[in-house]
JSON list of C-alpha atoms in Angstrom, two decimals:
[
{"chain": "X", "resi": 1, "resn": "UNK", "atom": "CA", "xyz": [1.15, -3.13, 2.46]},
{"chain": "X", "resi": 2, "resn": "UNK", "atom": "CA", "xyz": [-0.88, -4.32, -0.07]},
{"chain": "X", "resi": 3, "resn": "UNK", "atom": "CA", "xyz": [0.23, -7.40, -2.45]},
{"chain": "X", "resi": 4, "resn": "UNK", "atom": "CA", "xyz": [-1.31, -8.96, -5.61]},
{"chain": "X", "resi": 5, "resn": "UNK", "atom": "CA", "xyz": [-0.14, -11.25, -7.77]},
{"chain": "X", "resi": 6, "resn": "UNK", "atom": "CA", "xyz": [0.12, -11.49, -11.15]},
{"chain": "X", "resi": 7, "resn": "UNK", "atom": "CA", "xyz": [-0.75, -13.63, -14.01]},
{"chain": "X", "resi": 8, "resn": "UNK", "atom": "CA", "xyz": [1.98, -16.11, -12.81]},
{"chain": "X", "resi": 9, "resn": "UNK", "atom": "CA", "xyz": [1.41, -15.71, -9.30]},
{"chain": "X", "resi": 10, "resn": "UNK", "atom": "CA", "xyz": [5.12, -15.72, -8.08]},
{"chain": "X", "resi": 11, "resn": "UNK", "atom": "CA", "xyz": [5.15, -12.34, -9.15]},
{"chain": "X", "resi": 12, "resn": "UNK", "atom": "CA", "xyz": [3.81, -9.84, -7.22]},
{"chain": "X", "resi": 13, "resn": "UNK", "atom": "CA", "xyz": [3.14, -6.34, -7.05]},
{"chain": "X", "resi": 14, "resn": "UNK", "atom": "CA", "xyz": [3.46, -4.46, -3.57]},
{"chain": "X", "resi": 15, "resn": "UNK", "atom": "CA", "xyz": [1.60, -1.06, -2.93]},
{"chain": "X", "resi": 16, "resn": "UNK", "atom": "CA", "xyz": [3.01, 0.11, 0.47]},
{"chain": "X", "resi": 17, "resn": "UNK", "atom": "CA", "xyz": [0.48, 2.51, 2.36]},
{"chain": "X", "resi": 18, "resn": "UNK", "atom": "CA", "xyz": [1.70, 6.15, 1.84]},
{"chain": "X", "resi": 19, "resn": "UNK", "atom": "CA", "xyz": [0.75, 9.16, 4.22]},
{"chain": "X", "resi": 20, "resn": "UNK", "atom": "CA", "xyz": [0.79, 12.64, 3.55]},
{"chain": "X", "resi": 21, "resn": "UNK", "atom": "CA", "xyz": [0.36, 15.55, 5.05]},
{"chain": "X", "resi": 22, "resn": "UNK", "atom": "CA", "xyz": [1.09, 19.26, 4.10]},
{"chain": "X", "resi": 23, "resn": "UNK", "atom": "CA", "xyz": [5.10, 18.58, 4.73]},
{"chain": "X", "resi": 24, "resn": "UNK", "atom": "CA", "xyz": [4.94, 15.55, 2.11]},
{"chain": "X", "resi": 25, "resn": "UNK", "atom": "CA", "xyz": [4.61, 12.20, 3.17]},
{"chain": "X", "resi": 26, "resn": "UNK", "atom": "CA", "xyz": [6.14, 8.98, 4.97]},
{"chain": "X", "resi": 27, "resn": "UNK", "atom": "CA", "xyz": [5.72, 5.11, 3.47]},
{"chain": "X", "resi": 28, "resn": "UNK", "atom": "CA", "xyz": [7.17, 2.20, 4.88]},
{"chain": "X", "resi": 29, "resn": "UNK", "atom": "CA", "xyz": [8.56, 0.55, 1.59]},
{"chain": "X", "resi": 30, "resn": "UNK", "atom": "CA", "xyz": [9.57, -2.35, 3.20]},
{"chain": "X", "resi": 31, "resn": "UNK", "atom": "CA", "xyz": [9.14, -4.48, 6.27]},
{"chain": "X", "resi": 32, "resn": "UNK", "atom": "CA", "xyz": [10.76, -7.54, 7.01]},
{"chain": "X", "resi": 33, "resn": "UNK", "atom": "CA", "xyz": [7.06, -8.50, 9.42]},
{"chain": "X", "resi": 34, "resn": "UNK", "atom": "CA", "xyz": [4.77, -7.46, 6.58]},
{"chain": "X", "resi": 35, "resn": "UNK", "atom": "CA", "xyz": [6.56, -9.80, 4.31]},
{"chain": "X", "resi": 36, "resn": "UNK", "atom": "CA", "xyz": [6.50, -12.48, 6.59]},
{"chain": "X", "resi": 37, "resn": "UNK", "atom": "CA", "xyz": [3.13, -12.24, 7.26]},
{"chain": "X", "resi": 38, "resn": "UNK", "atom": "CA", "xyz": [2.38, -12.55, 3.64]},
{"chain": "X", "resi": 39, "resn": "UNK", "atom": "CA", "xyz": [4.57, -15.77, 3.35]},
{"chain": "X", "resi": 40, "resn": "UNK", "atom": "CA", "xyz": [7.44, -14.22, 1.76]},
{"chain": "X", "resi": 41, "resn": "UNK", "atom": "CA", "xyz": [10.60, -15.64, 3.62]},
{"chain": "X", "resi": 42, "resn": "UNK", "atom": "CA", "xyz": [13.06, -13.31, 2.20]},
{"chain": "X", "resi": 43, "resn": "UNK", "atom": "CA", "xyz": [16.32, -12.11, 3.27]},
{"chain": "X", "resi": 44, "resn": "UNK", "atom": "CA", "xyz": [17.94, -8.98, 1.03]},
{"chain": "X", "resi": 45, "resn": "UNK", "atom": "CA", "xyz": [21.58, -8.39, 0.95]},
{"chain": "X", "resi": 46, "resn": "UNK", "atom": "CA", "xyz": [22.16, -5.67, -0.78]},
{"chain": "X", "resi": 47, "resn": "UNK", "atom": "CA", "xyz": [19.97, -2.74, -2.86]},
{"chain": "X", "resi": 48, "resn": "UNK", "atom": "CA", "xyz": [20.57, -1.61, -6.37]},
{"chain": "X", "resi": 49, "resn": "UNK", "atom": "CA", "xyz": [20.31, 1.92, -8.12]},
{"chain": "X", "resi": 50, "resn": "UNK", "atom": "CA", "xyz": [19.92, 2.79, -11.49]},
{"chain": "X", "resi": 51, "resn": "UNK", "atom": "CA", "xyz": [19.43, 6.03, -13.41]},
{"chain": "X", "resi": 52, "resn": "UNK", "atom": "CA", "xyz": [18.40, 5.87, -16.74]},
{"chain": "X", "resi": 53, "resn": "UNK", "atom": "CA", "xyz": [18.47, 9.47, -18.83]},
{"chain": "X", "resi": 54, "resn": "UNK", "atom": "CA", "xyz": [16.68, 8.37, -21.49]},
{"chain": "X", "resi": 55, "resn": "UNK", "atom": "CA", "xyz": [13.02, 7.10, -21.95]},
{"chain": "X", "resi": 56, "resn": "UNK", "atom": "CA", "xyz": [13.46, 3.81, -24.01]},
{"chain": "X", "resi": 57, "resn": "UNK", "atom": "CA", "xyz": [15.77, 2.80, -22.32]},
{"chain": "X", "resi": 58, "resn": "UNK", "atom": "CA", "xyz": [16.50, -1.71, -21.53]},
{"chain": "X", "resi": 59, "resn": "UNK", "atom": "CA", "xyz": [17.59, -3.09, -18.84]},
{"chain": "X", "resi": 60, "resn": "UNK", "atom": "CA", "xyz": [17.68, -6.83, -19.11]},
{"chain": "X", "resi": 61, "resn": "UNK", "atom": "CA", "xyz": [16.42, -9.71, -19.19]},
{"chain": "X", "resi": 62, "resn": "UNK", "atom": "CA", "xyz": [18.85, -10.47, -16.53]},
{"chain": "X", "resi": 63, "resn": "UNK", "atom": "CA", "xyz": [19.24, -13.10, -14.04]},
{"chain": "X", "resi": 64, "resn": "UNK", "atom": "CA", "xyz": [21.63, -14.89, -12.05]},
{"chain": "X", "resi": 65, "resn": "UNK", "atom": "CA", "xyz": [22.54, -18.99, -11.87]},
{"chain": "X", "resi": 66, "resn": "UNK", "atom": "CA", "xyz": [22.76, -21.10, -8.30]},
{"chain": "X", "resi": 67, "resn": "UNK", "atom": "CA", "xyz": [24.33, -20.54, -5.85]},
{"chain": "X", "resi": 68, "resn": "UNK", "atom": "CA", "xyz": [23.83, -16.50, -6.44]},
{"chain": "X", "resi": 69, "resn": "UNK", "atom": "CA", "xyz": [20.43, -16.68, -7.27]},
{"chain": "X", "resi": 70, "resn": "UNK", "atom": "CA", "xyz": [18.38, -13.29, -6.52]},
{"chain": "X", "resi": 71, "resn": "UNK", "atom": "CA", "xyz": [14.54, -12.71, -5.82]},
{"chain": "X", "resi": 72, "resn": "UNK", "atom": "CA", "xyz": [14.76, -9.12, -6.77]},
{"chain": "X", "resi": 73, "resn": "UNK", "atom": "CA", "xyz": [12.07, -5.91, -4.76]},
{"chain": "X", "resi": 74, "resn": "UNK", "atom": "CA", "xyz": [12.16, -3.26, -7.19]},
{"chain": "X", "resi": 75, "resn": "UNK", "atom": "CA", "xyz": [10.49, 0.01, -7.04]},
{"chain": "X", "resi": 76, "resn": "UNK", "atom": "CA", "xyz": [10.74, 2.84, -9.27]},
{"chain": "X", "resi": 77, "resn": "UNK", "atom": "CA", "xyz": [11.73, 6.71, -7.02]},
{"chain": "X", "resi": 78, "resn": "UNK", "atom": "CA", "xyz": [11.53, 8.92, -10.44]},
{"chain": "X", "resi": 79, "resn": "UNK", "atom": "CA", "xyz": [9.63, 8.01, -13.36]},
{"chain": "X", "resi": 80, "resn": "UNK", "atom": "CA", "xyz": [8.36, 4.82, -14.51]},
{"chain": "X", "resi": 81, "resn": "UNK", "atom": "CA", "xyz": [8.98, 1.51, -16.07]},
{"chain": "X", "resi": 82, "resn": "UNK", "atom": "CA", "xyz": [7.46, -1.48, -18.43]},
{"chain": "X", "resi": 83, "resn": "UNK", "atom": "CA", "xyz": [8.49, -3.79, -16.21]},
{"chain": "X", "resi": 84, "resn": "UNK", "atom": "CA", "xyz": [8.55, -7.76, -17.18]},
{"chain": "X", "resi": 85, "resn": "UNK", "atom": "CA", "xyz": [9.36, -11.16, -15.78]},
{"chain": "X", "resi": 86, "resn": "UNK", "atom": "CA", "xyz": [9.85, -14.15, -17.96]},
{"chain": "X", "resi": 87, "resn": "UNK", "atom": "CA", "xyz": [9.56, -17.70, -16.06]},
{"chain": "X", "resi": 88, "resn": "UNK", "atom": "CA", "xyz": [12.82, -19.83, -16.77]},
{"chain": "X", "resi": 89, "resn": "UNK", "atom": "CA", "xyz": [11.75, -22.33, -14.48]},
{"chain": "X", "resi": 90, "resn": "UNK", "atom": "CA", "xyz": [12.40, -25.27, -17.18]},
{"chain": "X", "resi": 91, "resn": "UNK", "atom": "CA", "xyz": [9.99, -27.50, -15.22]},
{"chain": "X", "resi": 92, "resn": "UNK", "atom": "CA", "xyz": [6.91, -24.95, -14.27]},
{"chain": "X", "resi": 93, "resn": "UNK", "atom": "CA", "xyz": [3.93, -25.24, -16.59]},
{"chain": "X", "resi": 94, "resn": "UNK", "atom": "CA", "xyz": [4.56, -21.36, -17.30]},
{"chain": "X", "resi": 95, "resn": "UNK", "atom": "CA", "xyz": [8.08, -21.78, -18.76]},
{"chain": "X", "resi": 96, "resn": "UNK", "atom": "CA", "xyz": [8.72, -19.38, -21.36]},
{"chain": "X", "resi": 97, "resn": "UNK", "atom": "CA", "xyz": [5.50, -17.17, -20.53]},
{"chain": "X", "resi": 98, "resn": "UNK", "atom": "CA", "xyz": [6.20, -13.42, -19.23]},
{"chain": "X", "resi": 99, "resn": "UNK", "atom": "CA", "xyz": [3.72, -10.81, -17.26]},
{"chain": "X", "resi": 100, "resn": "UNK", "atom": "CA", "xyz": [4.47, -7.28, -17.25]},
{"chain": "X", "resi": 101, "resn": "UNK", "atom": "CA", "xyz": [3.47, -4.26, -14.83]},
{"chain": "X", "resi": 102, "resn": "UNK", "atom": "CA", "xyz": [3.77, -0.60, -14.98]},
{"chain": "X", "resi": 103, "resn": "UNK", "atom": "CA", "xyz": [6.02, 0.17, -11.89]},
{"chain": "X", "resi": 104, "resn": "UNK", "atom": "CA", "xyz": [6.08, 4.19, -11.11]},
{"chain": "X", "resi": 105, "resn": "UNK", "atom": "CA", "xyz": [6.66, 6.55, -8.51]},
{"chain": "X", "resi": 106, "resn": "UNK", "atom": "CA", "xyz": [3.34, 7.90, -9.40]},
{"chain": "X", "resi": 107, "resn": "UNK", "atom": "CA", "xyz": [1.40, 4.72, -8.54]},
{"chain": "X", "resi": 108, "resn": "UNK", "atom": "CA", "xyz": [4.00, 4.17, -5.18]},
{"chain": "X", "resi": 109, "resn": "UNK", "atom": "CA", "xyz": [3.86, 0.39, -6.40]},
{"chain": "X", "resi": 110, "resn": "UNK", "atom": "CA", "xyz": [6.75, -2.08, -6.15]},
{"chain": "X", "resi": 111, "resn": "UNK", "atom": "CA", "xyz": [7.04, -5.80, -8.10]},
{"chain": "X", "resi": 112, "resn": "UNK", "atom": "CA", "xyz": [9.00, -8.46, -6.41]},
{"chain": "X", "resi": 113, "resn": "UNK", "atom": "CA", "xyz": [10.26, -11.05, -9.03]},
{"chain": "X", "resi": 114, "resn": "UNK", "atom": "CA", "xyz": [11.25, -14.33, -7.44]},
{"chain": "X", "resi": 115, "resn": "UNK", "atom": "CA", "xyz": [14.75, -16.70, -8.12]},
{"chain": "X", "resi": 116, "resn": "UNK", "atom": "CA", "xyz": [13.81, -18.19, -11.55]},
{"chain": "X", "resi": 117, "resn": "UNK", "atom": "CA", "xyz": [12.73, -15.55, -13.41]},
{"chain": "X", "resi": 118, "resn": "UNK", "atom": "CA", "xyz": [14.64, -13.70, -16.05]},
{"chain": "X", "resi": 119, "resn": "UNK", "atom": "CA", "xyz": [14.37, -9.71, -15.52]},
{"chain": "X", "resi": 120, "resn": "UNK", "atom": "CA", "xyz": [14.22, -6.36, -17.21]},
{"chain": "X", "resi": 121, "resn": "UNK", "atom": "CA", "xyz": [12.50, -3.15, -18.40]},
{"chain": "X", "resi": 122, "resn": "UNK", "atom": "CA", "xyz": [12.05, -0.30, -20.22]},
{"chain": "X", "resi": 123, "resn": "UNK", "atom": "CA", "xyz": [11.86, 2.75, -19.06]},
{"chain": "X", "resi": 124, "resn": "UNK", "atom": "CA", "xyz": [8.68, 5.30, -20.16]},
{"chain": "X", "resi": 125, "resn": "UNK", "atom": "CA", "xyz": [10.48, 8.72, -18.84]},
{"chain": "X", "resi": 126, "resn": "UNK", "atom": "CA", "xyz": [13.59, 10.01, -19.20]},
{"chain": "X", "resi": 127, "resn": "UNK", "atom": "CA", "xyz": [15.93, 10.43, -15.86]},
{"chain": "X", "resi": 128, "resn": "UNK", "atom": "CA", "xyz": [13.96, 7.42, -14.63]},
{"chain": "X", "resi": 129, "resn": "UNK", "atom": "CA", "xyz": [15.32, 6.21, -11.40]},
{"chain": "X", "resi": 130, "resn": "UNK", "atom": "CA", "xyz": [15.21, 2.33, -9.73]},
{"chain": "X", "resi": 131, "resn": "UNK", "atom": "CA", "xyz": [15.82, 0.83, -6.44]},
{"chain": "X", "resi": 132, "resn": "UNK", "atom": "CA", "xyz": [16.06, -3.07, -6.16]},
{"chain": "X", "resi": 133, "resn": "UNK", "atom": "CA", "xyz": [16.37, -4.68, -3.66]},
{"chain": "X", "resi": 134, "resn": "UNK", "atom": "CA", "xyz": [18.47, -8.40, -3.52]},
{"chain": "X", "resi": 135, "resn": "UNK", "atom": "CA", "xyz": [18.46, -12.10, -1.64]},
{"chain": "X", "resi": 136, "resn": "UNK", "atom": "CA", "xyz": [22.05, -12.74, -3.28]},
{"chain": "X", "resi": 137, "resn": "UNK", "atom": "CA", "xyz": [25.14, -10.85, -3.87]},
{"chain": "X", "resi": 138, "resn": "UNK", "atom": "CA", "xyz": [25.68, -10.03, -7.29]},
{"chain": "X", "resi": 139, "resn": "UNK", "atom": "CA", "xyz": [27.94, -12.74, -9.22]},
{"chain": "X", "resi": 140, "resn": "UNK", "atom": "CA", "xyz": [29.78, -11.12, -12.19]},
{"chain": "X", "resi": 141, "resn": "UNK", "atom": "CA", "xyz": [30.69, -15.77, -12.77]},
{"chain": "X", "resi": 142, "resn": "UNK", "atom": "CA", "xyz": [26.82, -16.32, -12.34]},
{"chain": "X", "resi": 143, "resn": "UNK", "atom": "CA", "xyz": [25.35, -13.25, -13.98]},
{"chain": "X", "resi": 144, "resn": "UNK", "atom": "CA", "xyz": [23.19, -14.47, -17.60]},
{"chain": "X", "resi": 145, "resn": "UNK", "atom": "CA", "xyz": [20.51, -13.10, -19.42]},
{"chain": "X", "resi": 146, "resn": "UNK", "atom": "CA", "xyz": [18.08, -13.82, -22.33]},
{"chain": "X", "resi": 147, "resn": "UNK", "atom": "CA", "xyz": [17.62, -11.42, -25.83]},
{"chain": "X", "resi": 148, "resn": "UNK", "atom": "CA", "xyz": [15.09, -8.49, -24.62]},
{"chain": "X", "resi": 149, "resn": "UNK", "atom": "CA", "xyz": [12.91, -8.94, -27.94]},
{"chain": "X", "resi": 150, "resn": "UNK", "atom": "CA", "xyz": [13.74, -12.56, -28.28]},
{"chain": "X", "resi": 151, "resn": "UNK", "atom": "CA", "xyz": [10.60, -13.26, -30.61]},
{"chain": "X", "resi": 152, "resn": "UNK", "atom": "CA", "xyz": [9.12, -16.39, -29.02]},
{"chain": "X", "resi": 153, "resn": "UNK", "atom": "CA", "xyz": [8.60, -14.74, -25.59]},
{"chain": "X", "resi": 154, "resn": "UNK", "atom": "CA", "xyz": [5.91, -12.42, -27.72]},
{"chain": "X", "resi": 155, "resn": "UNK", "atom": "CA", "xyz": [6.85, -9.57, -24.85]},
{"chain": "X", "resi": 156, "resn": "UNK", "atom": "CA", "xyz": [4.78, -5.85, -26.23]},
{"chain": "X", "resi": 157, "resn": "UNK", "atom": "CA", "xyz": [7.54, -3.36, -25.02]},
{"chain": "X", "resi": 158, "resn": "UNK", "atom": "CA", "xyz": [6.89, 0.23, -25.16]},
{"chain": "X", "resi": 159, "resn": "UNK", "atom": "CA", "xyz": [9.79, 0.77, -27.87]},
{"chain": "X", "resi": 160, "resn": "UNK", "atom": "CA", "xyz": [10.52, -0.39, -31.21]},
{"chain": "X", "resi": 161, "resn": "UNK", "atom": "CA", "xyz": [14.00, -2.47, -31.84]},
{"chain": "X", "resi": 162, "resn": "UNK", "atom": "CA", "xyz": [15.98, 0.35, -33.39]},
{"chain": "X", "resi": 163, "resn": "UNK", "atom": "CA", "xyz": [14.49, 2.95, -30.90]},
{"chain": "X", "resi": 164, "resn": "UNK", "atom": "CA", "xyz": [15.67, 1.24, -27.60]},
{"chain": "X", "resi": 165, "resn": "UNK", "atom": "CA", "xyz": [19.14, 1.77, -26.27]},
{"chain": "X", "resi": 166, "resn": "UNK", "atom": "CA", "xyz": [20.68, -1.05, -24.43]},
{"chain": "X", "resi": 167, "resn": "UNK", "atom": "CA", "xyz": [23.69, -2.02, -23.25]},
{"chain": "X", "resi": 168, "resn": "UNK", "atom": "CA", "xyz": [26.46, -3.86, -25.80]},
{"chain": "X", "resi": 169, "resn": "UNK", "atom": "CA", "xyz": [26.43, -6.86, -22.61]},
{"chain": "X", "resi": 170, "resn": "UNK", "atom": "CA", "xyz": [22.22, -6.95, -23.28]},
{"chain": "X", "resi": 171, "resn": "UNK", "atom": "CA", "xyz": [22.74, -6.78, -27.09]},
{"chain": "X", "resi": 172, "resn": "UNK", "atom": "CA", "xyz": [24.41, -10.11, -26.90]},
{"chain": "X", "resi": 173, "resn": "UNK", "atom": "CA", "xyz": [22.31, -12.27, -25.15]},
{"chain": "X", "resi": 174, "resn": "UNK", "atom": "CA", "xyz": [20.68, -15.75, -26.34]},
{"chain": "X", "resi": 175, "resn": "UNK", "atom": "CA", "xyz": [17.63, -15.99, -27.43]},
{"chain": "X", "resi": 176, "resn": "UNK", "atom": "CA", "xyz": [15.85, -18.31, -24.72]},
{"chain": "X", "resi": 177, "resn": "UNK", "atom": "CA", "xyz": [15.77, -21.18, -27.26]},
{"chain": "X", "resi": 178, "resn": "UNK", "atom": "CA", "xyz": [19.60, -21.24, -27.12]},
{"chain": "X", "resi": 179, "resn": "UNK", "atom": "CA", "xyz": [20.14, -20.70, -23.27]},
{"chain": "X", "resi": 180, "resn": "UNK", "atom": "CA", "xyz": [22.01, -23.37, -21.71]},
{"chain": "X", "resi": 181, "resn": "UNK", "atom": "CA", "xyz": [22.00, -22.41, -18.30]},
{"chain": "X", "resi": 182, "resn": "UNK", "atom": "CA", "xyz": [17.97, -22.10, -17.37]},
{"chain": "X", "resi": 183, "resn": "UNK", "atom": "CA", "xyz": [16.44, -23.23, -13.70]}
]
């Protein structure tokens, strides 16, 4: 498995060998060894699905408070994503800053998004389907999130304000500047 960081270099992006053949292929997607081998100590709990039907569609910025906490392994199985992580990490020197990735089935690439990061996307394709993996159980108590197109983060998505369909939960979150409950 090969893993990069990014820009903040907590988050990384995965590309697990694939193999093909004229039946299709095999890929190890995860493996508890490889990621200890690379330093990442993680233990997931539980794995996620999501089908979006439309392209345009936002997921986030989600994340969840202490004690439920969640580094999150997400890989895309149909389609693709605009995929960001904003630090919330009040005290890192990166506080506030995003990166982004293109996550695909395409490119077979994953992005693992650590505990202090607020989450989401946008998906590029319609009947786009994700797989996350999670180090915590979800919390409905615990669960927060931060305004998608909150100005200050200065996050480029893919769709314009009135375009994107979110959730009514999503369409009500703080801007960043007025979250209480950070890391």
């Amino acid at each position: 498995m090969d893993i990069a960081a990014l820009a903040i270099p907590d988050v990384k992006i995965l590309r697990p060998k694939k193999f093909g053949d004229h039946r299709g292929f095999f890929s190890e997607t995860y493996s508890k060894r490889a990621f200890e081998a690379a330093g990442l100590l993680l233990e997931f709990v539980q794995d996620n699905q999501s089908l979006s039907a439309d392209s345009g569609t936002v997921r986030g910025l989600h994340y969840q408070l202490p004690p439920f906490a969640q580094d999150k392994l997400l890989r895309v199985v149909r389609g693709a994503v605009f995929d960001v992580a904003v630090d919330i990490r009040q005290d890192s020197p990166t506080f506030g800053q995003h990166v982004s990735a293109i996550i695909s089935a395409a490119d077979w690439n994953q992005i693992l998004i650590p505990v202090g990061f607020a989450h989401g996307f946008c998906t590029l394709e319609p009947d786009t389907e994700v797989i996350y993996k999670v180090t915590n159980f979800y919390s409905p108590e615990h669960d927060r999130g931060i305004l998608w197109n909150d100005p200050a983060l200065g996050i480029e998505w893919p769709v314009a304000p009135g375009a994107a369909r979110l959730s009514d939960k999503d369409l009500k979150n703080p801007r960043l500047a007025e979250a209480t409950e950070l890391f």
